[in-house]
Structure formats: structure tokens, C-alpha cells
Coordinates of C-alpha atoms in Angstrom, one line a residue:
M1 CA -33.1 28.3 7.4
T2 CA -30.8 25.4 7.9
I3 CA -31.8 21.7 8.9
T4 CA -29.0 19.1 10.0
P5 CA -29.8 15.9 10.4
E6 CA -28.0 14.4 13.1
L7 CA -27.7 10.7 14.3
V8 CA -28.7 10.5 17.7
S9 CA -29.7 7.6 20.4
A10 CA -29.4 4.5 18.4
V11 CA -32.1 2.1 19.9
S12 CA -29.6 -0.5 20.0
P13 CA -26.9 -0.1 22.9
L14 CA -24.4 -1.7 20.9
V15 CA -24.6 1.2 18.5
P16 CA -22.0 4.4 19.4
S17 CA -23.7 7.6 18.5
S18 CA -21.6 8.6 15.4
G19 CA -19.7 7.0 12.7
Q20 CA -23.1 4.6 11.3
L21 CA -24.4 6.8 8.4
L22 CA -23.2 8.9 5.6
L23 CA -25.2 11.5 4.0
N24 CA -24.7 12.6 1.0
G25 CA -21.3 10.9 1.1
Q26 CA -21.0 12.7 4.4
P27 CA -20.7 12.2 7.7
T28 CA -22.5 14.9 8.5
L29 CA -25.1 17.2 6.3
T30 CA -26.4 20.9 6.5
L31 CA -29.8 22.0 4.6
T32 CA -30.5 25.2 3.6
F33 CA -33.5 26.5 2.8
T34 CA -34.6 30.3 1.4
P35 CA -37.7 32.2 0.8
A36 CA -37.1 31.1 -2.9
N37 CA -36.5 27.3 -2.9
W38 CA -38.3 26.7 0.2
N39 CA -40.8 24.5 -1.3
T40 CA -38.6 22.7 -3.7
P41 CA -37.7 19.1 -2.1
Q42 CA -33.8 18.4 -1.3
T43 CA -33.0 14.5 -1.5
V44 CA -30.3 13.4 1.0
S45 CA -28.8 10.1 0.2
V46 CA -28.6 7.8 3.5
Q47 CA -25.5 5.2 3.1
A48 CA -24.8 2.6 6.2
I49 CA -21.0 2.8 6.9
D50 CA -19.5 -1.3 6.0
D51 CA -17.5 -1.6 9.4
T52 CA -16.2 -4.5 10.8
V53 CA -18.2 -4.1 14.0
V54 CA -21.3 -6.3 15.1
E55 CA -23.5 -3.5 16.0
T56 CA -26.3 -6.2 17.3
L57 CA -27.5 -9.2 18.9
T58 CA -30.3 -10.0 15.8
G59 CA -30.1 -9.2 12.0
T60 CA -30.6 -5.5 12.0
Y61 CA -30.5 -2.2 14.5
E62 CA -32.3 1.2 14.4
L63 CA -31.3 4.6 14.0
D64 CA -32.6 7.6 15.1
L65 CA -31.8 10.8 12.6
R66 CA -32.8 14.3 14.6
H67 CA -32.9 17.3 12.1
D68 CA -31.9 20.4 13.8
L69 CA -33.9 23.4 12.8
A70 CA -32.6 26.5 12.9
S71 CA -33.0 30.1 11.4
A72 CA -32.2 33.4 12.6
G73 CA -34.2 35.3 10.8
D74 CA -37.4 33.7 10.8
P75 CA -38.6 32.6 14.6
V76 CA -41.4 30.5 13.8
Y77 CA -38.9 28.3 12.0
N78 CA -36.2 28.5 14.5
G79 CA -38.5 27.6 17.1
L80 CA -39.7 24.1 15.9
T81 CA -39.8 20.8 17.4
D82 CA -36.8 18.9 15.8
R83 CA -37.6 16.1 13.3
L84 CA -37.0 12.4 13.6
L85 CA -36.3 9.9 11.0
R86 CA -36.1 5.9 11.7
V87 CA -33.4 4.5 9.8
T88 CA -33.5 0.1 9.8
V89 CA -29.7 -0.8 9.1
Q90 CA -28.9 -4.5 8.0
E91 CA -25.8 -6.0 9.8
N92 CA -23.7 -7.8 7.4
D93 CA -21.0 -8.5 9.9
V94 CA -21.3 -11.9 11.9
A95 CA -19.2 -12.5 15.4
N96 CA -17.3 -15.7 15.9
L97 CA -14.2 -17.5 16.0
I98 CA -11.2 -18.6 12.9
L99 CA -9.9 -21.5 13.9
T100 CA -7.3 -22.6 11.0
P101 CA -7.3 -25.5 10.8
T102 CA -10.6 -26.4 11.9
S103 CA -9.4 -30.0 12.9
L104 CA -5.2 -31.4 13.6
T105 CA -4.2 -34.8 14.4
V106 CA -1.1 -35.4 17.1
A107 CA 0.5 -38.3 18.1
E108 CA 1.3 -39.2 22.0
G109 CA 4.9 -38.8 22.1
G110 CA 4.8 -37.5 18.8
P111 CA 6.1 -33.6 17.7
A112 CA 3.8 -30.9 18.7
V113 CA 1.3 -29.1 16.0
N114 CA -0.3 -25.8 15.8
Y115 CA -3.6 -24.1 14.8
T116 CA -4.4 -20.2 15.3
V117 CA -7.1 -18.2 16.5
R118 CA -8.7 -14.9 15.6
L119 CA -12.3 -13.1 16.0
A120 CA -14.5 -12.3 12.9
T121 CA -15.3 -9.1 12.9
Q122 CA -13.6 -6.3 15.6
P123 CA -15.3 -6.2 19.2
L124 CA -16.4 -2.8 21.4
D125 CA -14.1 -4.3 23.9
N126 CA -11.5 -6.7 25.4
V127 CA -12.1 -10.9 24.6
T128 CA -11.1 -13.7 26.1
V129 CA -11.0 -16.6 24.7
T130 CA -10.2 -19.9 27.0
V131 CA -9.3 -23.1 25.8
D132 CA -9.3 -26.5 28.4
G133 CA -7.1 -29.7 27.2
Q134 CA -8.9 -31.7 29.3
G135 CA -5.8 -33.4 30.4
Q136 CA -5.3 -35.1 27.0
V137 CA -3.0 -31.8 25.3
T138 CA -1.0 -29.0 26.5
L139 CA -1.6 -25.5 25.0
N140 CA 1.4 -23.3 24.8
G141 CA 2.8 -25.9 27.6
Q142 CA -0.1 -25.1 29.6
P143 CA -3.4 -27.6 30.6
T144 CA -5.2 -24.9 30.0
L145 CA -4.8 -21.4 27.9
T146 CA -6.7 -18.1 27.9
L147 CA -6.2 -16.0 24.8
T148 CA -7.0 -12.2 25.0
F149 CA -8.0 -10.4 21.5
T150 CA -9.2 -6.6 21.8
P151 CA -10.5 -3.9 19.1
T152 CA -7.3 -3.4 17.9
N153 CA -5.8 -6.5 17.6
W154 CA -8.7 -8.7 17.0
N155 CA -8.3 -9.9 13.6
T156 CA -4.4 -11.0 13.9
P157 CA -4.1 -14.1 14.9
Q158 CA -2.8 -16.2 17.4
T159 CA -0.7 -19.0 17.2
V160 CA -1.8 -22.3 19.5
N161 CA 0.8 -25.2 20.1
V162 CA -0.8 -28.5 20.6
Q163 CA 1.4 -31.6 22.8
A164 CA -0.4 -34.7 23.0
I165 CA 0.4 -35.5 26.8
D166 CA 2.8 -38.9 26.7
D167 CA 1.0 -40.8 29.4
L168 CA 0.4 -44.1 30.2
I169 CA -3.0 -44.9 29.8
D170 CA -5.1 -46.4 26.2
E171 CA -8.0 -44.1 25.7
T172 CA -9.3 -45.7 22.9
V173 CA -11.9 -49.1 23.3
S174 CA -11.3 -49.2 19.5
G175 CA -8.8 -48.9 17.2
S176 CA -5.2 -46.5 17.8
T177 CA -6.6 -43.0 18.0
Y178 CA -9.4 -41.3 20.0
L179 CA -11.0 -37.8 19.5
V180 CA -11.2 -34.9 21.5
S181 CA -12.8 -31.7 20.9
L182 CA -11.1 -29.1 22.3
N183 CA -13.9 -25.6 23.2
H184 CA -13.0 -22.3 23.2
I185 CA -15.5 -20.3 25.1
T186 CA -15.6 -16.5 24.8
A187 CA -15.9 -13.7 27.2
G188 CA -16.0 -10.1 28.1
A189 CA -17.7 -7.4 28.1
D190 CA -18.5 -7.1 24.3
P191 CA -22.6 -8.7 24.6
V192 CA -22.1 -10.4 21.4
Y193 CA -18.7 -12.2 22.1
N194 CA -20.1 -12.7 25.6
G195 CA -22.7 -15.1 24.4
L196 CA -21.2 -16.7 21.6
P197 CA -21.8 -20.0 21.1
T198 CA -18.8 -22.7 21.9
T199 CA -16.4 -22.7 18.7
S200 CA -14.3 -26.9 18.9
L201 CA -11.6 -27.4 17.5
S202 CA -11.6 -31.3 16.3
L203 CA -8.4 -33.1 17.4
T204 CA -7.5 -36.8 16.7
I205 CA -4.8 -37.8 19.1
I206 CA -3.2 -41.4 17.5
E207 CA -2.6 -43.9 21.1
N208 CA 0.9 -45.3 22.0
D209 CA 0.0 -47.5 24.7
V210 CA -2.2 -50.8 24.2
A211 CA -4.7 -52.0 27.1
A212 CA -3.7 -55.7 27.3
V213 CA -3.8 -58.3 29.8
V214 CA 0.0 -59.9 28.7
L215 CA 0.8 -63.6 30.0
T216 CA 4.6 -64.3 30.4
P217 CA 4.7 -66.6 28.4
A218 CA 1.9 -67.3 26.6
S219 CA 2.1 -70.8 26.4
L220 CA 3.2 -73.6 28.0
T221 CA 3.9 -77.4 27.4
V222 CA 3.9 -79.7 30.6
N223 CA 3.0 -83.1 31.6
E224 CA 0.0 -84.4 34.1
G225 CA 1.1 -83.7 37.6
D226 CA 3.6 -80.8 36.7
T227 CA 3.5 -77.4 38.5
V228 CA 4.4 -74.3 36.7
T229 CA 4.5 -70.9 36.9
Y230 CA 3.4 -68.2 34.5
N231 CA 3.6 -64.3 35.0
V232 CA 0.3 -61.7 34.6
R233 CA 0.4 -57.8 34.3
L234 CA -1.4 -55.2 32.5
G235 CA -0.2 -53.5 29.2
S236 CA -1.0 -50.0 30.0
Q237 CA -2.4 -48.0 32.8
P238 CA -5.8 -48.2 33.8
T239 CA -8.2 -45.6 35.3
A240 CA -9.7 -47.8 37.6
D241 CA -9.1 -51.5 39.1
V242 CA -9.2 -54.5 37.2
T243 CA -9.7 -57.3 38.1
V244 CA -8.4 -60.7 35.9
N245 CA -11.0 -64.3 36.2
V246 CA -9.5 -67.3 34.9
D247 CA -11.2 -70.6 35.4
G248 CA -8.9 -73.8 36.1
Q249 CA -11.7 -75.8 33.7
G250 CA -11.3 -79.0 35.8
Q251 CA -8.0 -79.2 34.5
V252 CA -5.5 -77.7 36.1
T253 CA -5.3 -75.7 39.8
L254 CA -4.1 -71.8 39.9
N255 CA -2.4 -70.8 43.0
G256 CA -3.9 -74.2 44.3
Q257 CA -7.5 -73.1 43.8
P258 CA -9.9 -74.1 40.9
T259 CA -10.3 -70.5 39.6
L260 CA -8.3 -67.4 40.3
T261 CA -9.1 -63.8 40.6
L262 CA -6.4 -61.4 39.9
T263 CA -6.3 -57.3 40.6
F264 CA -4.6 -54.4 39.3
T265 CA -4.7 -51.0 40.4
P266 CA -3.6 -47.9 39.1
A267 CA -0.2 -48.0 40.7
N268 CA 0.5 -51.8 40.2
W269 CA -0.5 -52.4 37.0
N270 CA 2.6 -53.1 35.6
T271 CA 3.7 -55.4 38.6
D272 CA 4.0 -58.6 37.2
Q273 CA 1.4 -61.7 39.2
T274 CA 2.7 -64.8 39.2
V275 CA 0.4 -67.9 39.2
T276 CA 1.1 -71.1 40.0
L277 CA -0.6 -73.7 37.7
T278 CA -0.5 -77.2 39.1
V279 CA -2.0 -80.1 36.1
I280 CA -4.5 -82.4 37.8
D281 CA -3.4 -85.9 37.4
D282 CA -6.4 -87.8 37.3
Q283 CA -6.9 -91.0 36.0
I284 CA -9.0 -89.8 32.8
D285 CA -7.6 -90.3 29.3
E286 CA -8.4 -86.7 27.7
S287 CA -6.7 -86.7 24.5
P288 CA -8.6 -88.1 21.4
V289 CA -6.3 -88.6 19.5
G290 CA -2.3 -88.7 20.5
S291 CA -1.0 -88.2 23.6
T292 CA -1.1 -84.9 24.1
Y293 CA -4.6 -82.7 24.1
V294 CA -4.9 -79.0 24.6
V295 CA -6.4 -76.3 27.2
V296 CA -7.0 -72.8 26.9
L297 CA -7.0 -70.5 30.6
N298 CA -8.7 -67.6 29.2
H299 CA -8.1 -64.2 31.3
A300 CA -11.0 -61.8 31.5
A301 CA -10.8 -58.6 32.1
T302 CA -13.6 -56.8 34.3
S303 CA -13.5 -52.8 35.2
T304 CA -14.9 -49.8 35.2
D305 CA -12.5 -47.8 32.8
P306 CA -14.0 -48.7 29.6
V307 CA -11.0 -49.9 27.8
Y308 CA -10.4 -52.3 29.7
N309 CA -13.7 -53.7 30.3
A310 CA -14.2 -53.9 26.5
L311 CA -11.2 -56.1 26.2
S312 CA -11.1 -59.8 24.6
P313 CA -10.0 -62.7 27.0
A314 CA -6.4 -63.3 27.1
P315 CA -5.6 -66.9 26.3
L316 CA -3.0 -69.0 27.8
T317 CA -2.3 -71.9 25.7
L318 CA -1.5 -75.3 27.6
T319 CA -0.2 -78.6 25.8
I320 CA -0.6 -81.0 28.4
S321 CA 1.1 -84.4 28.2
E322 CA -1.3 -87.2 28.9
T323 CA 0.0 -89.9 31.4
E324 CA -3.0 -92.4 31.1
S325 CA -4.3 -94.5 27.5
A326 CA -7.8 -95.5 27.1
G327 CA -8.1 -99.1 26.6
V328 CA -9.7 -102.1 27.3
T329 CA -7.7 -105.3 29.3
L330 CA -8.5 -108.8 29.0
T331 CA -6.9 -110.9 32.1
P332 CA -5.9 -113.0 30.7
T333 CA -5.9 -112.8 27.4
A334 CA -5.8 -116.5 26.3
L335 CA -8.5 -119.4 27.9
T336 CA -8.6 -123.5 27.3
I337 CA -11.6 -125.0 28.1
A338 CA -13.1 -128.5 27.3
E339 CA -16.3 -128.9 26.1
G340 CA -18.8 -130.4 28.6
G341 CA -16.4 -129.4 30.9
P342 CA -16.1 -126.6 33.9
A343 CA -16.3 -123.0 33.4
A344 CA -13.5 -120.6 33.0
T345 CA -13.4 -117.0 34.2
Y346 CA -11.4 -113.8 32.7
T347 CA -11.7 -110.1 34.2
V348 CA -12.3 -107.3 31.9
A349 CA -10.8 -103.8 32.7
L350 CA -10.8 -100.3 31.2
T351 CA -7.5 -98.8 31.7
S352 CA -8.4 -95.4 32.1
E353 CA -11.3 -94.0 34.2
P354 CA -14.3 -93.2 32.0
T355 CA -16.3 -89.7 31.7
A356 CA -19.5 -91.7 30.8
N357 CA -20.6 -95.2 30.9
V358 CA -19.0 -97.6 28.6
T359 CA -20.2 -100.8 27.3
I360 CA -19.2 -103.9 26.1
T361 CA -20.8 -106.7 24.0
I362 CA -19.0 -110.2 23.9
D363 CA -20.5 -112.7 21.1
G364 CA -20.1 -116.3 22.6
Q365 CA -20.2 -116.9 18.8
G366 CA -22.0 -120.4 19.5
Q367 CA -19.5 -121.5 20.9
V368 CA -19.7 -120.5 24.7
T369 CA -21.2 -119.4 26.9
L370 CA -20.9 -116.2 28.8
N371 CA -22.0 -115.3 32.3
G372 CA -24.5 -118.4 31.0
Q373 CA -25.8 -116.4 28.2
P374 CA -25.1 -116.5 24.3
T375 CA -23.9 -112.9 24.6
L376 CA -23.1 -110.9 27.2
T377 CA -22.8 -107.2 27.8
L378 CA -20.8 -105.4 30.4
D379 CA -21.6 -102.1 31.7
L380 CA -18.0 -100.3 32.9
Y381 CA -18.8 -96.5 34.5
A382 CA -16.9 -93.9 36.5
G383 CA -15.5 -95.3 39.2
Q384 CA -16.1 -99.2 38.0
L385 CA -12.6 -100.2 35.8
E386 CA -13.1 -103.8 35.6
C387 CA -15.7 -106.5 35.9
A388 CA -15.7 -110.4 35.6
A389 CA -16.7 -112.9 32.4
D390 CA -17.7 -116.5 33.4
C391 CA -16.6 -118.6 30.2
Q392 CA -17.9 -122.2 29.4
R393 CA -17.4 -124.7 26.7
A394 CA -21.0 -125.6 25.0
S395 CA -21.1 -129.5 24.6
D396 CA -22.5 -130.0 20.9

């Protein structure tokens, strides 16, 4: 009588019906029992073949070994039902994509860089790997790339050439680099690779554009009453409209207005917009020291473009020459009066308009009365620059 162990249908649909086990070191095995050795056990060594294929969606898979009984001379044994032995195999292969290297740095306007892709295990069928450049890079010269691996070339690395697209947009909210994850999506008839999680390559892109509100010139020196112009544009192409707001701070008008809003679009971002600036010639002395004062006009950008929305305001520094000079004028500057004689008058005036009330105190020093009082306090306020004082020599 002979017993032939044979691999039959596996529990896992990923397992082929052969090539999984060795029986006493052989792919097939026949055991022979005779009337003399029938009760002597014969040992069968079972070894799983270490292939490169993932046969399971879990960590193990099961096989059934069928033992076919045949005997030419014993009809009882020849008619026995086959026996099955369930074998559980521990899988040691892991389906995966292997990216070499796993991260890259590439510069806008700079040279291309390369990485390679291959499968970690042999697939049961063709596997496609799709990568999207996300509008930031080209992959082998294309915006998206599809690689195909077969059961034959699965472990041959395929090279991907990565070139950063040199656009006019600043994609960095802070710093000079930004990150892009290139996701590799697998698909195919092999159920293991078809359900594989996305494998990402981390790409650092060095930005060569700088988002900014560009002012030309960045500073001006003017006199009160002067009219000058300067230009405003953006430093890089925005992804949405950008408004630039400027406040004249009560010191200047901008295109004839106290405040100004300029709008830049992705189409006209690099076209200069001219601003006509007129310094208001008021009667106030704004220079605490010297004959000039400084006004900083901040140009604040707002946008749904996150880079431009995060910008600090761009300053335009104005150095303004003051035409007024704060002071007190006495008219006349000298008086002659007689003891017991009639009073004389003089006026007190400010030389420039104050921004708050100004108090002037005069002391007669016991020698004269001022508006009939030994001391006199004059309150001058914005809009009133002059006040009269009546001075009389006291009789002692």
C-alpha cells in the first residue's frame, strides 16, 4: 500500500496549489507500507518553502495536505477515504514599497534629484504605483507618474527624477523651505498590494520667491505741503487677491484720501501702482527736537493667501521738514510805564497751533499788576493763538 501526501486547496485564496511545502526535502512524497512494516510509523518532515511572495493578508495562512491511499492487492485500503492534515504556515514576507532614499531636498530653479522605487516582495500579479507631484514638482517630466511592477521585475528599482517647478509663488509662511509629501498609491489584482497603505516620500523644497509688499523708494524726505509719489507692488505671485491698506495718520493724504486701499491680483501682482502722497501743511509743530519729524506709513496686507496674510506690514519712512516752530511771542517786547500812571497793554501769542491747551503764568514780582492781579494765568488752546494782558505800575 502507498500513501502519497499532496497539497490541496489552501484556505487562503492567495496561495497556489503547489510549491509551498517540502516533504522530507522533496516537493512530493510517497510512503510505502508492506504486510511486514505496516505498524512501523514513518516520519514525514514538513518544511515551508521560503519564497518572496506574500500569501496572506494576515500573519499566517493554512494549507491542507491530502494523503491518497492506494493498494493494488488490498481492496479495503484501496477504498479508504483520503486523510487531510491541516498545516499552518507563518508568513515571513511583508508587502511594501521601498523608496531609496526616503527623503529628498530640491530647490526651485535648481537641478533635479532622483530616488528609486521597488517592491519588497514578489506580487501575484502586476502592481501599479501612482505618484502625484501636487503641482509642486514634475516626476520624470510629468505632473503625475505611474510605475508598473510585474512578478518578474518587482525587485528591480525604477528611478524617479524629481524637478521642483520654478513658479512665481512663495509657498513658505515662514522660513525659506516648505515640505511636500509625495504619496505612492499601489493598485492591482494582487489583493495584498491593492490594499497597501500609502507610502510617502518627504520632500523639502527650497523656495526662491519671497512674498513681500515692495515700496519704491522705501523712504522719502519731504517738506510740509510737498506732493511726491512712490510705487507699490508685490514681491511674488499670490494665490488669491491681496489688499494693501495704508493710513496717512493725519499727516499725509494718499491719492487725495486720508487712508488708501490697493488691490493686487494673481494677474497684476508685479505691476507698480503709483501712490500720490501730499504732506498736510498744518499750523502744528510736530518736531519736539530739531526741524524735522518722522512718520512711518505701514502697508498692511490681507488675503486668503496664507503667506501674504501672515506678512508684517511694510514701512515707508517719511522724514518731514517742519514749517512751524513752537514758541511764545510778546508784542511789544518792551514797555515803559509810570508809577501811578495809566496801564499799558501787550499781547501774548503762540507761534504754532498746540495739540492741547497751553498755560502761561506771569508774575508781576510785586512791581506791577497784570489785568489787575499780582499774577496772571493765561490759557491758550487750539484755535486761539493770542491773548492780551493789561499791565499797570503799582504805586508804592
